[in-house]
Short mmCIF file of C-alpha atoms and ligand atoms in Angstrom, two decimals:
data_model
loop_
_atom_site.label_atom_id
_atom_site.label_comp_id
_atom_site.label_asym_id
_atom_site.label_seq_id
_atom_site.Cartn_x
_atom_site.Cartn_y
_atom_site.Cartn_z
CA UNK A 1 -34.85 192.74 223.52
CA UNK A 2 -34.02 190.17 226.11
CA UNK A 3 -35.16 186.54 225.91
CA UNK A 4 -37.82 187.00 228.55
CA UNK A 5 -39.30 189.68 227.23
CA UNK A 6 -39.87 188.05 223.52
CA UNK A 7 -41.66 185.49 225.44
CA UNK A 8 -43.93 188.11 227.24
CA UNK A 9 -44.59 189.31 223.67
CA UNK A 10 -45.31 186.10 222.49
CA UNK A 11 -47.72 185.79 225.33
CA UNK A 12 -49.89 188.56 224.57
CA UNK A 13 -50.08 188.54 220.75
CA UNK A 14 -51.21 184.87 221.36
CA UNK A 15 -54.01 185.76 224.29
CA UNK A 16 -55.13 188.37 222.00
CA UNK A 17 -55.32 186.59 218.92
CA UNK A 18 -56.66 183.17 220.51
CA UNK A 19 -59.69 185.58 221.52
CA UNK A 20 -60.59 186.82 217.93
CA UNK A 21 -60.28 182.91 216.51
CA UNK A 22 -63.88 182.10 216.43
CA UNK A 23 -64.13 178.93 214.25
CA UNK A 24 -61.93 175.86 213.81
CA UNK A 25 -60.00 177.49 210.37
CA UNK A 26 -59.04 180.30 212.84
CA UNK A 27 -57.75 177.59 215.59
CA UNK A 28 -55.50 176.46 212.78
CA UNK A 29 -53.89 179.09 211.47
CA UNK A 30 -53.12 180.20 215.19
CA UNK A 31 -51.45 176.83 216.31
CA UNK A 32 -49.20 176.72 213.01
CA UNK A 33 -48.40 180.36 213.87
CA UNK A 34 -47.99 180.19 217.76
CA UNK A 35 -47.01 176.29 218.37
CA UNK A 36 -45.97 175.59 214.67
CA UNK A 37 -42.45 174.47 213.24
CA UNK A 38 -41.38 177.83 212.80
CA UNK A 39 -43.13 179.66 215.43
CA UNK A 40 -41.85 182.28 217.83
CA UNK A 41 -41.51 180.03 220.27
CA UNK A 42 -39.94 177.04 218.42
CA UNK A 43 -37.27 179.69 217.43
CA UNK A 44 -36.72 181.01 220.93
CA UNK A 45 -36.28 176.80 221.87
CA UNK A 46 -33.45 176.35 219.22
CA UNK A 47 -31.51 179.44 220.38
CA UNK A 48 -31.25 177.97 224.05
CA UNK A 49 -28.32 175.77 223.21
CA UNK A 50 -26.42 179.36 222.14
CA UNK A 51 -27.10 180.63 225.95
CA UNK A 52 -25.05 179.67 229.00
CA UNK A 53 -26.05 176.83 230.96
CA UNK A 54 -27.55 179.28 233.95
CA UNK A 55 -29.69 180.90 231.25
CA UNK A 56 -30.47 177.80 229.95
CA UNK A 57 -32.09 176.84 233.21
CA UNK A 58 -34.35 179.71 233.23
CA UNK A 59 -35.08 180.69 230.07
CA UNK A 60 -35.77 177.42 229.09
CA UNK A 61 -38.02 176.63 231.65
CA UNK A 62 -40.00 179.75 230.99
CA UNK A 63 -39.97 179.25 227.32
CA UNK A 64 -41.35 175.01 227.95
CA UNK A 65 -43.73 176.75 230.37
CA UNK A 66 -45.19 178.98 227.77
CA UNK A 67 -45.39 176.29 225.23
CA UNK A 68 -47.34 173.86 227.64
CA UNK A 69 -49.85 177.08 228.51
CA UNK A 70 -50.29 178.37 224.68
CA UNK A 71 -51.47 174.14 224.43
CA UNK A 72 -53.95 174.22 227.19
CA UNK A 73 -55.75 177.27 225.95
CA UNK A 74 -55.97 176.08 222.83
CA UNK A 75 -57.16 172.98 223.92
CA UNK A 76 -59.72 175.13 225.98
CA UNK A 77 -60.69 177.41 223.03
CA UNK A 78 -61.10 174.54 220.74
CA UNK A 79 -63.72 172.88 223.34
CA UNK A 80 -65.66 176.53 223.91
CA UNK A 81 -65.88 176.58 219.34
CA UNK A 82 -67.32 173.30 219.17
CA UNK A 83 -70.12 173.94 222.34
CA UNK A 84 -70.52 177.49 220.60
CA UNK A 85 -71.26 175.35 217.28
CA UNK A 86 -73.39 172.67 218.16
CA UNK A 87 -75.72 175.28 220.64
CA UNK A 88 -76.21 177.23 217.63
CA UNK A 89 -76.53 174.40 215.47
CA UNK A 90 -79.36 172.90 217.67
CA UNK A 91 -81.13 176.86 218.41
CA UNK A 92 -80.93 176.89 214.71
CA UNK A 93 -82.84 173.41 214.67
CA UNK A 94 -85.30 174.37 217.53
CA UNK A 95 -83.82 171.76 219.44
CA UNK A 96 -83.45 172.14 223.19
CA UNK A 97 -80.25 170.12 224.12
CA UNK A 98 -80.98 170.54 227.91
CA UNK A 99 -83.81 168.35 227.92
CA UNK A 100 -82.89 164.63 229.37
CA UNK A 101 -82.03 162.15 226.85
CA UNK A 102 -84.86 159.37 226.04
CA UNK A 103 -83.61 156.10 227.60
CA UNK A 104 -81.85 153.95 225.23
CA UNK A 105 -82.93 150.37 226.17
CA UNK A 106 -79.83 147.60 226.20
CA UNK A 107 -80.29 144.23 225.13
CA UNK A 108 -78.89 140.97 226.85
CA UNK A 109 -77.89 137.89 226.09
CA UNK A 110 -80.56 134.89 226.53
CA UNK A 111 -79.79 133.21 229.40
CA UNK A 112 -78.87 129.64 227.87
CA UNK A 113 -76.50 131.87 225.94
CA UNK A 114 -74.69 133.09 228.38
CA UNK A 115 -74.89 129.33 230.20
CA UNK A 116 -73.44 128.41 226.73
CA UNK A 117 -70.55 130.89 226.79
CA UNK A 118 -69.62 130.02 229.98
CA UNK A 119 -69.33 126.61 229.71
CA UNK A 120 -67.30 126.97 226.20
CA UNK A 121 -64.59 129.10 228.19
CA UNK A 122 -63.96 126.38 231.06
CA UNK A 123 -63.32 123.59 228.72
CA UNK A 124 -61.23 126.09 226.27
CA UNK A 125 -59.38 126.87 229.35
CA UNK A 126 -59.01 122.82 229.41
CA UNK A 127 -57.47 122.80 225.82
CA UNK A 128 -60.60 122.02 223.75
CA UNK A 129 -61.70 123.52 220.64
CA UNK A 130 -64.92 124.28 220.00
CA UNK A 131 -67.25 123.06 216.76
CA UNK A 132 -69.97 123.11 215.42
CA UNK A 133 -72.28 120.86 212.95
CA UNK A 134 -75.60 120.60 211.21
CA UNK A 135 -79.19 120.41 212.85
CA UNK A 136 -80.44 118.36 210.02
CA UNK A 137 -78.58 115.29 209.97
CA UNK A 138 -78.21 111.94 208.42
CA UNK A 139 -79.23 108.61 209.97
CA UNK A 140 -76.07 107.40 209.61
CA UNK A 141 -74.22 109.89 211.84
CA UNK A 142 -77.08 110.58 214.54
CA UNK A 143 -77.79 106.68 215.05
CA UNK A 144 -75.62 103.97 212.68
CA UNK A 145 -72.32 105.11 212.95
CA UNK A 146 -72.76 105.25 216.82
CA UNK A 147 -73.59 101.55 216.96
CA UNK A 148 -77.68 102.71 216.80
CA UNK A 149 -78.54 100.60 213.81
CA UNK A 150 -82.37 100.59 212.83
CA UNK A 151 -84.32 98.86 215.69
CA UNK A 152 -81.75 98.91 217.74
CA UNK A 153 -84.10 99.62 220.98
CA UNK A 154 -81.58 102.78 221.89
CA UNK A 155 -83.80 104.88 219.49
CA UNK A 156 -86.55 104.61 221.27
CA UNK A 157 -84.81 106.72 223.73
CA UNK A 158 -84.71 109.30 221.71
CA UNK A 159 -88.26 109.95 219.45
CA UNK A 160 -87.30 111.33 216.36
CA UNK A 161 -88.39 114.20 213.94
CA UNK A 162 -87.50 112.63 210.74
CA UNK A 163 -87.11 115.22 207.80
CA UNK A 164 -87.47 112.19 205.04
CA UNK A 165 -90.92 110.39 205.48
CA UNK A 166 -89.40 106.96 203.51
CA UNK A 167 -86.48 105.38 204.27
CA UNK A 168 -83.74 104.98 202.52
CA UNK A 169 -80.76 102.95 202.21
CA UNK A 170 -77.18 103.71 203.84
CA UNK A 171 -78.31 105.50 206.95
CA UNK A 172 -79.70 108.41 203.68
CA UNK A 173 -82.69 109.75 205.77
CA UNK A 174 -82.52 113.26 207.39
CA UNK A 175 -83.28 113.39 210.58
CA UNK A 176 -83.29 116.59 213.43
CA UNK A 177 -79.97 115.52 215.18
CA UNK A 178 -81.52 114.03 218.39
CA UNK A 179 -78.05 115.16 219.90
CA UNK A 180 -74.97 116.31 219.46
CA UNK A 181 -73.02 113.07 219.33
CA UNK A 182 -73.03 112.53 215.28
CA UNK A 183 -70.22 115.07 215.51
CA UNK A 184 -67.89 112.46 217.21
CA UNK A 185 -67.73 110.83 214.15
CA UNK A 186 -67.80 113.95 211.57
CA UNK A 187 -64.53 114.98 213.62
CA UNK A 188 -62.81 111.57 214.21
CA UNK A 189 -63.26 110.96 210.35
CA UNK A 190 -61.74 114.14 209.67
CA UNK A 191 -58.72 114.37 211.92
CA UNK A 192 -56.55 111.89 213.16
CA UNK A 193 -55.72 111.88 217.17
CA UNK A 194 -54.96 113.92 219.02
CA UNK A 195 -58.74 115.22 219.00
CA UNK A 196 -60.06 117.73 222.24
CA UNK A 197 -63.29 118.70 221.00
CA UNK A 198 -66.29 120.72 222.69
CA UNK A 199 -69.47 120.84 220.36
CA UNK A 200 -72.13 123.28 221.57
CA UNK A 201 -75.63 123.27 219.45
CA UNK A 202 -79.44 123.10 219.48
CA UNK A 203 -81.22 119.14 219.37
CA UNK A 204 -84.85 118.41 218.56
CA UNK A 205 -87.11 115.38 219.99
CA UNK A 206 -90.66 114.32 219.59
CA UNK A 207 -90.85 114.83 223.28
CA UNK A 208 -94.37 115.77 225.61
CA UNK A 209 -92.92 118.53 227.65
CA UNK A 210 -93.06 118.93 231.39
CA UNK A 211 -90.82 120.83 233.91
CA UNK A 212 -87.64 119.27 232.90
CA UNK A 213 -88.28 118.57 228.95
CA UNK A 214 -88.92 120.14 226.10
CA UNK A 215 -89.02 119.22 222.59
CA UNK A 216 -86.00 121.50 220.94
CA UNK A 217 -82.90 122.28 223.74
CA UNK A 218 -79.41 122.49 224.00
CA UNK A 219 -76.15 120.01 224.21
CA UNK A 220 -72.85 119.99 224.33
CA UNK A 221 -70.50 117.11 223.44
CA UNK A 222 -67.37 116.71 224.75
CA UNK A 223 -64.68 114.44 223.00
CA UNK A 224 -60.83 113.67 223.58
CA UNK A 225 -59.22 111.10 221.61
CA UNK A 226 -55.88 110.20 222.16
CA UNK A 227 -52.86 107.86 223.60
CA UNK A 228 -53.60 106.30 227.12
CA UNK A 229 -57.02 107.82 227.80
CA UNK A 230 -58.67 106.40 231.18
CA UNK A 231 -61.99 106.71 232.44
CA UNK A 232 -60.13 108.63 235.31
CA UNK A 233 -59.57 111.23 232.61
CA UNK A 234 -62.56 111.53 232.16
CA UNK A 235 -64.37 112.00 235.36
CA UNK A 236 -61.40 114.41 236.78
CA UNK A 237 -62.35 116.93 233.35
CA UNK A 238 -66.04 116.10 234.64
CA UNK A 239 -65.59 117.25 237.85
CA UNK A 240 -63.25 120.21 237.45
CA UNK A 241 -66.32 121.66 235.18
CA UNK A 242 -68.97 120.77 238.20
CA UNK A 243 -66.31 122.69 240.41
CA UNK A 244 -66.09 125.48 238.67
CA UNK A 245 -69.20 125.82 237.34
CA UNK A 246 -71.48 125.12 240.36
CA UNK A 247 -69.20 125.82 243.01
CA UNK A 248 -66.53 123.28 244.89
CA UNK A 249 -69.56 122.46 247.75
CA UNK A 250 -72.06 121.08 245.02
CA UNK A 251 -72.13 116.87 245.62
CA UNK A 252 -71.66 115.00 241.81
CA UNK A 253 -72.52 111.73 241.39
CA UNK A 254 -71.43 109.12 238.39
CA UNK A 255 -73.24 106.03 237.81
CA UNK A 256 -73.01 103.24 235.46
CA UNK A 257 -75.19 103.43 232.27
CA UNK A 258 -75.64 102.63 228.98
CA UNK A 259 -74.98 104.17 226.02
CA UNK A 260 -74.41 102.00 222.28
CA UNK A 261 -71.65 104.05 221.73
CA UNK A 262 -69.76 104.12 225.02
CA UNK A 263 -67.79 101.22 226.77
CA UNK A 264 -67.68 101.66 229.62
CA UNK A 265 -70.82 104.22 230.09
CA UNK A 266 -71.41 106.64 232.54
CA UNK A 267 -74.39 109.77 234.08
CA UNK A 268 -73.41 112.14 235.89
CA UNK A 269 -76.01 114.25 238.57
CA UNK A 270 -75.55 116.77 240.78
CA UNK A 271 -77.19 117.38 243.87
CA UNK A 272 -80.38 119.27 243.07
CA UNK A 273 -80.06 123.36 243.87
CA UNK A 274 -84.21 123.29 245.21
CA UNK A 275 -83.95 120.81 247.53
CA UNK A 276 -79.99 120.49 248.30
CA UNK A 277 -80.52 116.32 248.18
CA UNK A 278 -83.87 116.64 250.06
CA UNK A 279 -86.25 115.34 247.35
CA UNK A 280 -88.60 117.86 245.26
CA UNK A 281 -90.71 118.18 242.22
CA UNK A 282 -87.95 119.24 240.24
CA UNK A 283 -85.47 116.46 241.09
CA UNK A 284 -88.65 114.00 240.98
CA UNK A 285 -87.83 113.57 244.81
CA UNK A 286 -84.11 111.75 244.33
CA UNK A 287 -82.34 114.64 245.58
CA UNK A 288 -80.08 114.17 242.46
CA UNK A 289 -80.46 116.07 239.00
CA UNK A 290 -78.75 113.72 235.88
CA UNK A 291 -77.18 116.52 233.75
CA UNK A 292 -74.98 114.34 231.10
CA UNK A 293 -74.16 110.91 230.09
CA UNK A 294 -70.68 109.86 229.06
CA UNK A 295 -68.08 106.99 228.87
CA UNK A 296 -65.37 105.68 227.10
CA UNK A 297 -65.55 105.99 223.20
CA UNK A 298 -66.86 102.01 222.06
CA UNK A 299 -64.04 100.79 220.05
CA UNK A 300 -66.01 100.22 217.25
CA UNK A 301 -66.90 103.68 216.70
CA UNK A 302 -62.69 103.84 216.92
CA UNK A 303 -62.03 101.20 214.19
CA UNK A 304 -65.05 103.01 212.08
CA UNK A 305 -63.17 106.54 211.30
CA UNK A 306 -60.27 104.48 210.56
CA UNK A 307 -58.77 105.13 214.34
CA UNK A 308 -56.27 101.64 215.94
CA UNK A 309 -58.07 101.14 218.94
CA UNK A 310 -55.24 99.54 220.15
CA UNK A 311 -53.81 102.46 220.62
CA UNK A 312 -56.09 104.60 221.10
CA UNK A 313 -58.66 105.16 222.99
CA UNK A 314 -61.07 108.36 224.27
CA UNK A 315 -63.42 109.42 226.55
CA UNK A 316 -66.89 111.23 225.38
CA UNK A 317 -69.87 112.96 227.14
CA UNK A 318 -72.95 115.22 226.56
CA UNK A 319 -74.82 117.27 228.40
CA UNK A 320 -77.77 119.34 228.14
CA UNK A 321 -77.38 122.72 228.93
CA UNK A 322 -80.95 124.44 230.00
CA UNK A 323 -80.58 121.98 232.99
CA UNK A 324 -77.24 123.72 234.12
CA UNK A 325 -78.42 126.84 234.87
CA UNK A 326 -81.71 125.75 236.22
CA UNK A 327 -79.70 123.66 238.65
CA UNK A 328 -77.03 126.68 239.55
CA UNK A 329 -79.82 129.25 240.38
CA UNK A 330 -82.82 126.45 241.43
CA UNK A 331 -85.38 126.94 238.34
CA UNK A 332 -87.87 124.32 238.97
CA UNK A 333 -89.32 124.47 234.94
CA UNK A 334 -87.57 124.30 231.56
CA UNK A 335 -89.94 125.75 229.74
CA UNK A 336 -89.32 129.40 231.14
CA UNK A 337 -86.57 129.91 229.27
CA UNK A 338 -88.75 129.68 226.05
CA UNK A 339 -91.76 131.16 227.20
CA UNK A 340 -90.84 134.67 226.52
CA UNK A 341 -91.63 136.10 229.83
CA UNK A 342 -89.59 139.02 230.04
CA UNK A 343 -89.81 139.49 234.52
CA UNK A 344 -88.18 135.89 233.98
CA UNK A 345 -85.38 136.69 231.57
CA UNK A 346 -84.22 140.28 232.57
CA UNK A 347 -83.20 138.31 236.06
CA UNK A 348 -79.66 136.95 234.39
C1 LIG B 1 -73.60 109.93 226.19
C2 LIG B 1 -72.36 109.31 226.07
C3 LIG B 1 -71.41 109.94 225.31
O1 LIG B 1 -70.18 109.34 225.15
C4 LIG B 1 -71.64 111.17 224.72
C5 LIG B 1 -72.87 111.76 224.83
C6 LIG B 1 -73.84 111.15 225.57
C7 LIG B 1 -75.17 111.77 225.69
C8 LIG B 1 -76.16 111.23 224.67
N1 LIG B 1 -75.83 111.66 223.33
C9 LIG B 1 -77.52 111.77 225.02
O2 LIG B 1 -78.11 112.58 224.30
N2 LIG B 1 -77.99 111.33 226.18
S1 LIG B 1 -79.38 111.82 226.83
O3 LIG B 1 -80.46 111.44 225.95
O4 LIG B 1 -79.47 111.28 228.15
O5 LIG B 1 -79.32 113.38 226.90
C10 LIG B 1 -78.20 114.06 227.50
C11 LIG B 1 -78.71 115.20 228.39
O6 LIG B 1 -79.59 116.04 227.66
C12 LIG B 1 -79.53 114.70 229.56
O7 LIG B 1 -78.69 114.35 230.62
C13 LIG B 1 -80.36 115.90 229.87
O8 LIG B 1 -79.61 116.82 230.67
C14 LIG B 1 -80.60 116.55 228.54
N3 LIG B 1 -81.92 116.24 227.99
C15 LIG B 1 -82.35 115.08 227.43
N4 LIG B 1 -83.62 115.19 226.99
C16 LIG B 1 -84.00 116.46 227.24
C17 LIG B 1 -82.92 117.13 227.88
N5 LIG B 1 -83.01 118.42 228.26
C18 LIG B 1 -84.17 119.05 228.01
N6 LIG B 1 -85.25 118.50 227.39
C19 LIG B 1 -85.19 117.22 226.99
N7 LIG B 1 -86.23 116.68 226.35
#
């Protein structure tokens, strides 16, 4: 029997038995026997190399031809045994699988969330890492240790929820962090320069709310530490977020402030999204919407966590984060994001 007829044989004793194979066992045996090791086929393959190199060239086409159809049907088959399986599984059930599906509702992220996620990419894209620390805090890191000693006026800027009614001595009464600064100093006194440091979390103030304040929101500190850090460091990192955050056309603005633990101290605002610089109830008609403060790290704070400020020095700032979106997509009230109206939230 020639070569090309064992294949034709081979051919039909497959189609045949492929037919009969009804469940998955079946589909087994009939690959091991048909495609397997020591198939037919696998035998006709080895005994090319015996043939001339003409033969070669046709038979062992046909032979790799019949190989790649004997796959493809069994490929087919195996498809047609597992429909076969789960219609009579589901008849069997009294379930009708051609009815439409019920509509499987998907989730999304909260739209300071996604704000939040954002942001943490462009500065990790800048080199800093990102941290977290604790809501409930001690007086010593929220205020003291950032040159906020008790009546220092500075915390009147920021009403506090105190967790401990008395106080106590060495900055021991807990506090909600009133931002996320304390974790300037939880880093510095943990690691020595150089420090890049991003710290996203939630903040808490005894606050009356209106349109652009609430009571609990969101900050992120920002915090580089090392040789021959300028405040021109500091406002090009600034202003490469504003551009790619809110777009290269959005004005930004930096003004002297004051912060205890900054020297010098800087806000930053950008041009407000309702009004483009016009004036409106949102940017309390300045045209201008304050989104962080910053400045360089107060050498005292340096020489605290054990840092030379000699030679060192840093650059810090904070921001709150509900006002960056509100600003990027003109929401004229905070509070939306926390009032739970779903027509609000499904929009991002
Ligand atoms: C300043 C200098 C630094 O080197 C580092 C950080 C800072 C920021 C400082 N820790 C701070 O909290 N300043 S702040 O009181 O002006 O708040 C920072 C930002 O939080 C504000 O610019 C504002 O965008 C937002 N914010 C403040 N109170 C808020 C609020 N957002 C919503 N609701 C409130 N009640």
């Amino acid at each position: 029997m020639s070569i090309s007829q064992k294949l034709e044989e081979i051919r039909k004793a497959a189609t045949t038995e492929l037919e009969a194979a009804g469940d998955a066992k079946k589909l087994e045996e009939w690959r091991i026997r048909y495609l397997g090791k020591k198939s037919r086929l696998n035998e006709v393959l080895r005994s090319l190399s015996r043939l001339s190199l003409d033969e070669k060239k046709t038979v062992g086409a046909a032979a790799n031809r019949l190989k790649v159809e004997l796959e493809e049907w069994l490929g087919q088959k195996e498809r047609a045994v597992r429909r076969d399986r789960m219609e009579a599984s589901a008849a069997e059930k009294g379930i009708d699988i051609s009815l439409p599906g019920r509509p499987f509702p998907a989730g999304r992220l909260h739209p300071v969330t996604q704000v939040y996620r954002e942001i943490d990419a462009i500065f990790t894209s800048m080199g800093f890492e990102v941290v977290e620390g604790p809501e409930v805090e001690w007086d010593y890191y929220n205020f003291e240790a950032l040159n906020i000693p008790a009546e220092h006026p500075a915390r009147d800027t920021m009403a506090t929820l105190w967790i401990d009614s008395e106080e106590k001595d060495n900055g021991k009464t807990r506090l909600l962090r009133t931002h996320t600064s304390p974790m300037q100093v939880r880093v510095m006194e943990q690691k020595s320069p150089p420090v890049r440091i991003v710290v996203p979390g939630k903040v808490y103030r005894y606050e009356a709310t209106d349109a652009t304040h609430i009571p609990m929101f969101h900050q992120l500190e920002g915090l580089a530490v090392d040789k021959g850090i300028t405040l021109a460091d500091l406002k090009g990192t600034l202003y490469e977020f504003a551009c790619r955050f809110f777009g290269k056309d959005r004005r930004v603005r930096f003004r002297c402030d004051y912060f205890p633990f900054v020297e010098p101290g800087v806000e930053m605002a950008i041009e407000c999204a309702v009004c483009k610089g016009d004036g409106c109830r949102l940017c309390g008609n300045s045209g201008w919407i304050e989104i962080l403060g910053a400045g360089m790290v107060h050498p005292r704070i340096l020489e605290r966590v054990g840092i030379d400020p000699e030679v060192y020095t840093g650059f810090a700032f904070g921001m709150g984060i509900e006002r960056m979106p509100m600003l990027r997509y003109g929401i004229d009230d905070i509070r939306l994001f926390y009032g739970s109206d779903l027509r609000f939230l499904r929009q991002f």
